[in-house]
């Protein structure tokens, strides 16, 4: 049985709202991370959070629970017309095989194995679509995860007292542990 990853229907306002509320629930408590307040569009009244990259320029992969709620998400900028990394002064080569990780999160129980399986399923979908390299920015606490999935640190920059790393991830790089499907 293969692992099922869904794609967010970015034309469905109800699905988009559910995704944005899930994003908000994950990132709202991270008060120590002031740059995400500056980087993303926050709607505190509606408890919604979105990146500044328009939905028509991205693909959002999801894992849902039995009731349809978002458990895991990986949003990827696939057109690179708008690059989130540019907000931090990093430059992504605008080539067809490149994409950008915009956000990645899990809700509820954060088991490494299920997160790894979700990430690998998303990675396979990106490879099937011709993407070979994914760029990502992140705080120092996520650098280890980026390196674990085949990332290479390209640059680090301090912005308003916070460090942001710029990482290049080889999507064809095999995972360090055998691929397993539940």
PDB file of C-alpha atoms in Angstrom:
ATOM      1  CA  UNK A   1       0.000   0.000   0.000  1.00  0.00           C
ATOM      2  CA  UNK A   2       1.469   3.363  -0.954  1.00  0.00           C
ATOM      3  CA  UNK A   3       1.469   6.439   1.208  1.00  0.00           C
ATOM      4  CA  UNK A   4      -1.157   8.985   0.167  1.00  0.00           C
ATOM      5  CA  UNK A   5      -0.239  12.635  -0.126  1.00  0.00           C
ATOM      6  CA  UNK A   6      -2.946  15.051  -1.197  1.00  0.00           C
ATOM      7  CA  UNK A   7      -2.589  18.394  -2.906  1.00  0.00           C
ATOM      8  CA  UNK A   8      -4.409  21.424  -1.650  1.00  0.00           C
ATOM      9  CA  UNK A   9      -6.967  22.670  -4.173  1.00  0.00           C
ATOM     10  CA  UNK A  10      -5.805  26.285  -4.195  1.00  0.00           C
ATOM     11  CA  UNK A  11      -8.969  27.316  -6.073  1.00  0.00           C
ATOM     12  CA  UNK A  12     -11.223  26.099  -3.240  1.00  0.00           C
ATOM     13  CA  UNK A  13     -11.606  28.882  -0.645  1.00  0.00           C
ATOM     14  CA  UNK A  14     -12.714  26.405   2.045  1.00  0.00           C
ATOM     15  CA  UNK A  15      -9.641  24.208   1.600  1.00  0.00           C
ATOM     16  CA  UNK A  16      -7.366  27.252   1.528  1.00  0.00           C
ATOM     17  CA  UNK A  17      -8.973  28.609   4.713  1.00  0.00           C
ATOM     18  CA  UNK A  18      -8.495  25.268   6.496  1.00  0.00           C
ATOM     19  CA  UNK A  19      -4.838  25.153   5.445  1.00  0.00           C
ATOM     20  CA  UNK A  20      -4.261  28.756   6.565  1.00  0.00           C
ATOM     21  CA  UNK A  21      -5.906  28.095   9.936  1.00  0.00           C
ATOM     22  CA  UNK A  22      -3.712  25.020  10.399  1.00  0.00           C
ATOM     23  CA  UNK A  23      -0.622  27.100   9.549  1.00  0.00           C
ATOM     24  CA  UNK A  24      -1.690  29.758  12.019  1.00  0.00           C
ATOM     25  CA  UNK A  25      -2.193  27.196  14.810  1.00  0.00           C
ATOM     26  CA  UNK A  26       1.360  25.901  14.343  1.00  0.00           C
ATOM     27  CA  UNK A  27       3.250  29.177  13.993  1.00  0.00           C
ATOM     28  CA  UNK A  28       1.277  31.531  16.291  1.00  0.00           C
ATOM     29  CA  UNK A  29       2.907  30.147  19.482  1.00  0.00           C
ATOM     30  CA  UNK A  30       6.433  30.721  18.117  1.00  0.00           C
ATOM     31  CA  UNK A  31       6.739  34.187  19.625  1.00  0.00           C
ATOM     32  CA  UNK A  32      10.555  33.943  19.769  1.00  0.00           C
ATOM     33  CA  UNK A  33      10.621  33.820  15.956  1.00  0.00           C
ATOM     34  CA  UNK A  34       9.897  37.462  15.120  1.00  0.00           C
ATOM     35  CA  UNK A  35      10.944  37.237  11.467  1.00  0.00           C
ATOM     36  CA  UNK A  36       8.007  34.997  10.529  1.00  0.00           C
ATOM     37  CA  UNK A  37       5.732  37.839  11.628  1.00  0.00           C
ATOM     38  CA  UNK A  38       7.493  40.025   9.101  1.00  0.00           C
ATOM     39  CA  UNK A  39       7.835  37.392   6.355  1.00  0.00           C
ATOM     40  CA  UNK A  40       4.286  36.051   6.125  1.00  0.00           C
ATOM     41  CA  UNK A  41       0.787  37.560   5.964  1.00  0.00           C
ATOM     42  CA  UNK A  42      -0.929  37.157   9.340  1.00  0.00           C
ATOM     43  CA  UNK A  43      -4.668  37.545   9.820  1.00  0.00           C
ATOM     44  CA  UNK A  44      -5.001  37.418  13.601  1.00  0.00           C
ATOM     45  CA  UNK A  45      -8.721  38.216  13.528  1.00  0.00           C
ATOM     46  CA  UNK A  46      -9.486  35.150  11.367  1.00  0.00           C
ATOM     47  CA  UNK A  47      -6.596  33.023  12.739  1.00  0.00           C
ATOM     48  CA  UNK A  48      -5.154  32.552   9.259  1.00  0.00           C
ATOM     49  CA  UNK A  49      -1.583  32.591   7.998  1.00  0.00           C
ATOM     50  CA  UNK A  50      -0.322  32.580   4.413  1.00  0.00           C
ATOM     51  CA  UNK A  51       2.987  33.065   2.692  1.00  0.00           C
ATOM     52  CA  UNK A  52       3.409  36.036   0.370  1.00  0.00           C
ATOM     53  CA  UNK A  53       3.877  33.683  -2.558  1.00  0.00           C
ATOM     54  CA  UNK A  54       0.554  33.574  -4.439  1.00  0.00           C
ATOM     55  CA  UNK A  55      -1.186  30.206  -4.399  1.00  0.00           C
ATOM     56  CA  UNK A  56      -1.090  29.921  -8.200  1.00  0.00           C
ATOM     57  CA  UNK A  57       2.729  29.843  -7.910  1.00  0.00           C
ATOM     58  CA  UNK A  58       2.864  27.019  -5.390  1.00  0.00           C
ATOM     59  CA  UNK A  59       1.920  23.435  -4.679  1.00  0.00           C
ATOM     60  CA  UNK A  60       0.834  22.480  -1.180  1.00  0.00           C
ATOM     61  CA  UNK A  61       1.124  18.824  -0.189  1.00  0.00           C
ATOM     62  CA  UNK A  62      -1.015  17.633   2.711  1.00  0.00           C
ATOM     63  CA  UNK A  63      -1.620  14.686   4.967  1.00  0.00           C
ATOM     64  CA  UNK A  64      -5.079  14.746   6.542  1.00  0.00           C
ATOM     65  CA  UNK A  65      -6.627  12.955   9.469  1.00  0.00           C
ATOM     66  CA  UNK A  66      -9.792  10.832   9.190  1.00  0.00           C
ATOM     67  CA  UNK A  67     -12.030  13.901   9.542  1.00  0.00           C
ATOM     68  CA  UNK A  68     -10.157  15.860   6.843  1.00  0.00           C
ATOM     69  CA  UNK A  69      -8.109  18.060   9.180  1.00  0.00           C
ATOM     70  CA  UNK A  70      -4.551  18.971   8.189  1.00  0.00           C
ATOM     71  CA  UNK A  71      -1.891  16.903   9.976  1.00  0.00           C
ATOM     72  CA  UNK A  72       1.167  17.717   7.873  1.00  0.00           C
ATOM     73  CA  UNK A  73       1.893  20.197   5.110  1.00  0.00           C
ATOM     74  CA  UNK A  74       4.703  21.124   2.765  1.00  0.00           C
ATOM     75  CA  UNK A  75       4.133  24.236   0.647  1.00  0.00           C
ATOM     76  CA  UNK A  76       6.510  24.570  -2.296  1.00  0.00           C
ATOM     77  CA  UNK A  77       7.012  27.518  -4.608  1.00  0.00           C
ATOM     78  CA  UNK A  78       7.105  25.843  -8.004  1.00  0.00           C
ATOM     79  CA  UNK A  79       7.121  28.792 -10.418  1.00  0.00           C
ATOM     80  CA  UNK A  80       9.716  30.995  -8.678  1.00  0.00           C
ATOM     81  CA  UNK A  81       8.074  34.165  -9.952  1.00  0.00           C
ATOM     82  CA  UNK A  82       7.895  35.227  -6.308  1.00  0.00           C
ATOM     83  CA  UNK A  83      10.665  33.886  -4.054  1.00  0.00           C
ATOM     84  CA  UNK A  84      10.301  33.946  -0.311  1.00  0.00           C
ATOM     85  CA  UNK A  85      14.085  33.641   0.141  1.00  0.00           C
ATOM     86  CA  UNK A  86      14.512  37.011  -1.591  1.00  0.00           C
ATOM     87  CA  UNK A  87      12.866  38.662   1.442  1.00  0.00           C
ATOM     88  CA  UNK A  88      15.982  37.639   3.376  1.00  0.00           C
ATOM     89  CA  UNK A  89      18.354  38.678   0.590  1.00  0.00           C
ATOM     90  CA  UNK A  90      19.002  35.164  -0.749  1.00  0.00           C
ATOM     91  CA  UNK A  91      18.808  34.387  -4.467  1.00  0.00           C
ATOM     92  CA  UNK A  92      17.363  31.209  -5.953  1.00  0.00           C
ATOM     93  CA  UNK A  93      18.480  30.389  -9.505  1.00  0.00           C
ATOM     94  CA  UNK A  94      15.322  30.606 -11.600  1.00  0.00           C
ATOM     95  CA  UNK A  95      15.685  27.361 -13.489  1.00  0.00           C
ATOM     96  CA  UNK A  96      12.870  24.891 -14.258  1.00  0.00           C
ATOM     97  CA  UNK A  97      14.333  22.144 -12.052  1.00  0.00           C
ATOM     98  CA  UNK A  98      14.419  24.409  -8.963  1.00  0.00           C
ATOM     99  CA  UNK A  99      11.699  24.986  -6.390  1.00  0.00           C
ATOM    100  CA  UNK A 100      11.464  26.601  -2.956  1.00  0.00           C
ATOM    101  CA  UNK A 101      10.214  25.203   0.334  1.00  0.00           C
ATOM    102  CA  UNK A 102       7.873  27.866   1.719  1.00  0.00           C
ATOM    103  CA  UNK A 103       6.640  26.145   4.860  1.00  0.00           C
ATOM    104  CA  UNK A 104       6.676  22.682   6.383  1.00  0.00           C
ATOM    105  CA  UNK A 105       4.769  21.695   9.483  1.00  0.00           C
ATOM    106  CA  UNK A 106       3.141  18.910  11.433  1.00  0.00           C
ATOM    107  CA  UNK A 107       0.216  19.170  13.829  1.00  0.00           C
ATOM    108  CA  UNK A 108      -0.327  16.996  16.865  1.00  0.00           C
ATOM    109  CA  UNK A 109       1.983  14.094  17.489  1.00  0.00           C
ATOM    110  CA  UNK A 110       5.346  14.811  15.878  1.00  0.00           C
ATOM    111  CA  UNK A 111       6.786  11.372  15.271  1.00  0.00           C
ATOM    112  CA  UNK A 112       9.977  11.386  13.235  1.00  0.00           C
ATOM    113  CA  UNK A 113       9.109   8.288  11.208  1.00  0.00           C
ATOM    114  CA  UNK A 114       5.713   9.539   9.998  1.00  0.00           C
ATOM    115  CA  UNK A 115       7.188  12.970   9.197  1.00  0.00           C
ATOM    116  CA  UNK A 116      10.013  11.351   7.236  1.00  0.00           C
ATOM    117  CA  UNK A 117       7.557   9.221   5.264  1.00  0.00           C
ATOM    118  CA  UNK A 118       5.444  12.291   4.448  1.00  0.00           C
ATOM    119  CA  UNK A 119       8.498  14.291   3.350  1.00  0.00           C
ATOM    120  CA  UNK A 120       9.776  11.446   1.154  1.00  0.00           C
ATOM    121  CA  UNK A 121       6.359  11.084  -0.517  1.00  0.00           C
ATOM    122  CA  UNK A 122       6.360  14.832  -1.282  1.00  0.00           C
ATOM    123  CA  UNK A 123       9.945  14.614  -2.527  1.00  0.00           C
ATOM    124  CA  UNK A 124       8.980  11.799  -4.905  1.00  0.00           C
ATOM    125  CA  UNK A 125       6.096  13.879  -6.297  1.00  0.00           C
ATOM    126  CA  UNK A 126       8.442  16.803  -6.906  1.00  0.00           C
ATOM    127  CA  UNK A 127      10.947  14.531  -8.659  1.00  0.00           C
ATOM    128  CA  UNK A 128       8.158  13.119 -10.862  1.00  0.00           C
ATOM    129  CA  UNK A 129       7.391  16.709 -11.939  1.00  0.00           C
ATOM    130  CA  UNK A 130      10.980  17.369 -12.967  1.00  0.00           C
ATOM    131  CA  UNK A 131      12.223  19.232  -9.898  1.00  0.00           C
ATOM    132  CA  UNK A 132      15.741  18.323  -8.797  1.00  0.00           C
ATOM    133  CA  UNK A 133      16.711  21.018  -6.294  1.00  0.00           C
ATOM    134  CA  UNK A 134      14.706  22.626  -3.517  1.00  0.00           C
ATOM    135  CA  UNK A 135      15.916  25.745  -1.737  1.00  0.00           C
ATOM    136  CA  UNK A 136      14.848  26.614   1.795  1.00  0.00           C
ATOM    137  CA  UNK A 137      15.397  29.271   4.403  1.00  0.00           C
ATOM    138  CA  UNK A 138      15.105  28.637   8.091  1.00  0.00           C
ATOM    139  CA  UNK A 139      16.086  29.417  11.616  1.00  0.00           C
ATOM    140  CA  UNK A 140      19.113  27.622  13.080  1.00  0.00           C
ATOM    141  CA  UNK A 141      16.911  25.071  14.878  1.00  0.00           C
ATOM    142  CA  UNK A 142      15.772  23.558  11.531  1.00  0.00           C
ATOM    143  CA  UNK A 143      19.219  23.466   9.906  1.00  0.00           C
ATOM    144  CA  UNK A 144      19.900  19.954  11.197  1.00  0.00           C
ATOM    145  CA  UNK A 145      16.679  18.725   9.571  1.00  0.00           C
ATOM    146  CA  UNK A 146      17.591  20.400   6.259  1.00  0.00           C
ATOM    147  CA  UNK A 147      21.020  18.746   6.349  1.00  0.00           C
ATOM    148  CA  UNK A 148      19.488  15.361   7.201  1.00  0.00           C
ATOM    149  CA  UNK A 149      17.346  15.409   4.038  1.00  0.00           C
ATOM    150  CA  UNK A 150      20.322  16.129   1.790  1.00  0.00           C
ATOM    151  CA  UNK A 151      20.665  19.860   2.251  1.00  0.00           C
ATOM    152  CA  UNK A 152      23.811  21.904   1.948  1.00  0.00           C
ATOM    153  CA  UNK A 153      24.179  25.188   3.800  1.00  0.00           C
ATOM    154  CA  UNK A 154      24.859  27.920   1.236  1.00  0.00           C
ATOM    155  CA  UNK A 155      24.693  31.076   3.378  1.00  0.00           C
ATOM    156  CA  UNK A 156      23.716  32.397   6.778  1.00  0.00           C
ATOM    157  CA  UNK A 157      22.600  35.922   7.463  1.00  0.00           C
ATOM    158  CA  UNK A 158      21.615  37.855  10.566  1.00  0.00           C
ATOM    159  CA  UNK A 159      18.460  39.910  10.106  1.00  0.00           C
ATOM    160  CA  UNK A 160      17.114  42.067  12.932  1.00  0.00           C
ATOM    161  CA  UNK A 161      18.999  39.972  15.481  1.00  0.00           C
ATOM    162  CA  UNK A 162      17.869  36.591  14.117  1.00  0.00           C
ATOM    163  CA  UNK A 163      19.912  34.195  11.994  1.00  0.00           C
ATOM    164  CA  UNK A 164      18.464  32.738   8.809  1.00  0.00           C
ATOM    165  CA  UNK A 165      20.122  29.945   6.887  1.00  0.00           C
ATOM    166  CA  UNK A 166      19.825  29.414   3.147  1.00  0.00           C
ATOM    167  CA  UNK A 167      19.974  25.745   2.153  1.00  0.00           C
ATOM    168  CA  UNK A 168      20.066  23.864  -1.147  1.00  0.00           C
ATOM    169  CA  UNK A 169      18.456  20.405  -1.003  1.00  0.00           C
ATOM    170  CA  UNK A 170      19.159  17.730  -3.609  1.00  0.00           C
ATOM    171  CA  UNK A 171      15.753  16.079  -4.057  1.00  0.00           C
ATOM    172  CA  UNK A 172      17.280  12.996  -5.696  1.00  0.00           C
ATOM    173  CA  UNK A 173      19.554  12.412  -2.729  1.00  0.00           C
ATOM    174  CA  UNK A 174      18.381   9.174  -1.091  1.00  0.00           C
ATOM    175  CA  UNK A 175      17.029   9.339   2.443  1.00  0.00           C
ATOM    176  CA  UNK A 176      19.394   8.125   5.135  1.00  0.00           C
ATOM    177  CA  UNK A 177      16.969   5.455   6.275  1.00  0.00           C
ATOM    178  CA  UNK A 178      15.159   2.985   4.021  1.00  0.00           C
ATOM    179  CA  UNK A 179      11.908   4.226   2.487  1.00  0.00           C
ATOM    180  CA  UNK A 180       8.963   2.599   4.173  1.00  0.00           C
ATOM    181  CA  UNK A 181       5.289   2.889   3.433  1.00  0.00           C
ATOM    182  CA  UNK A 182       2.717   2.151   6.118  1.00  0.00           C
TER     183      UNK A 182
END
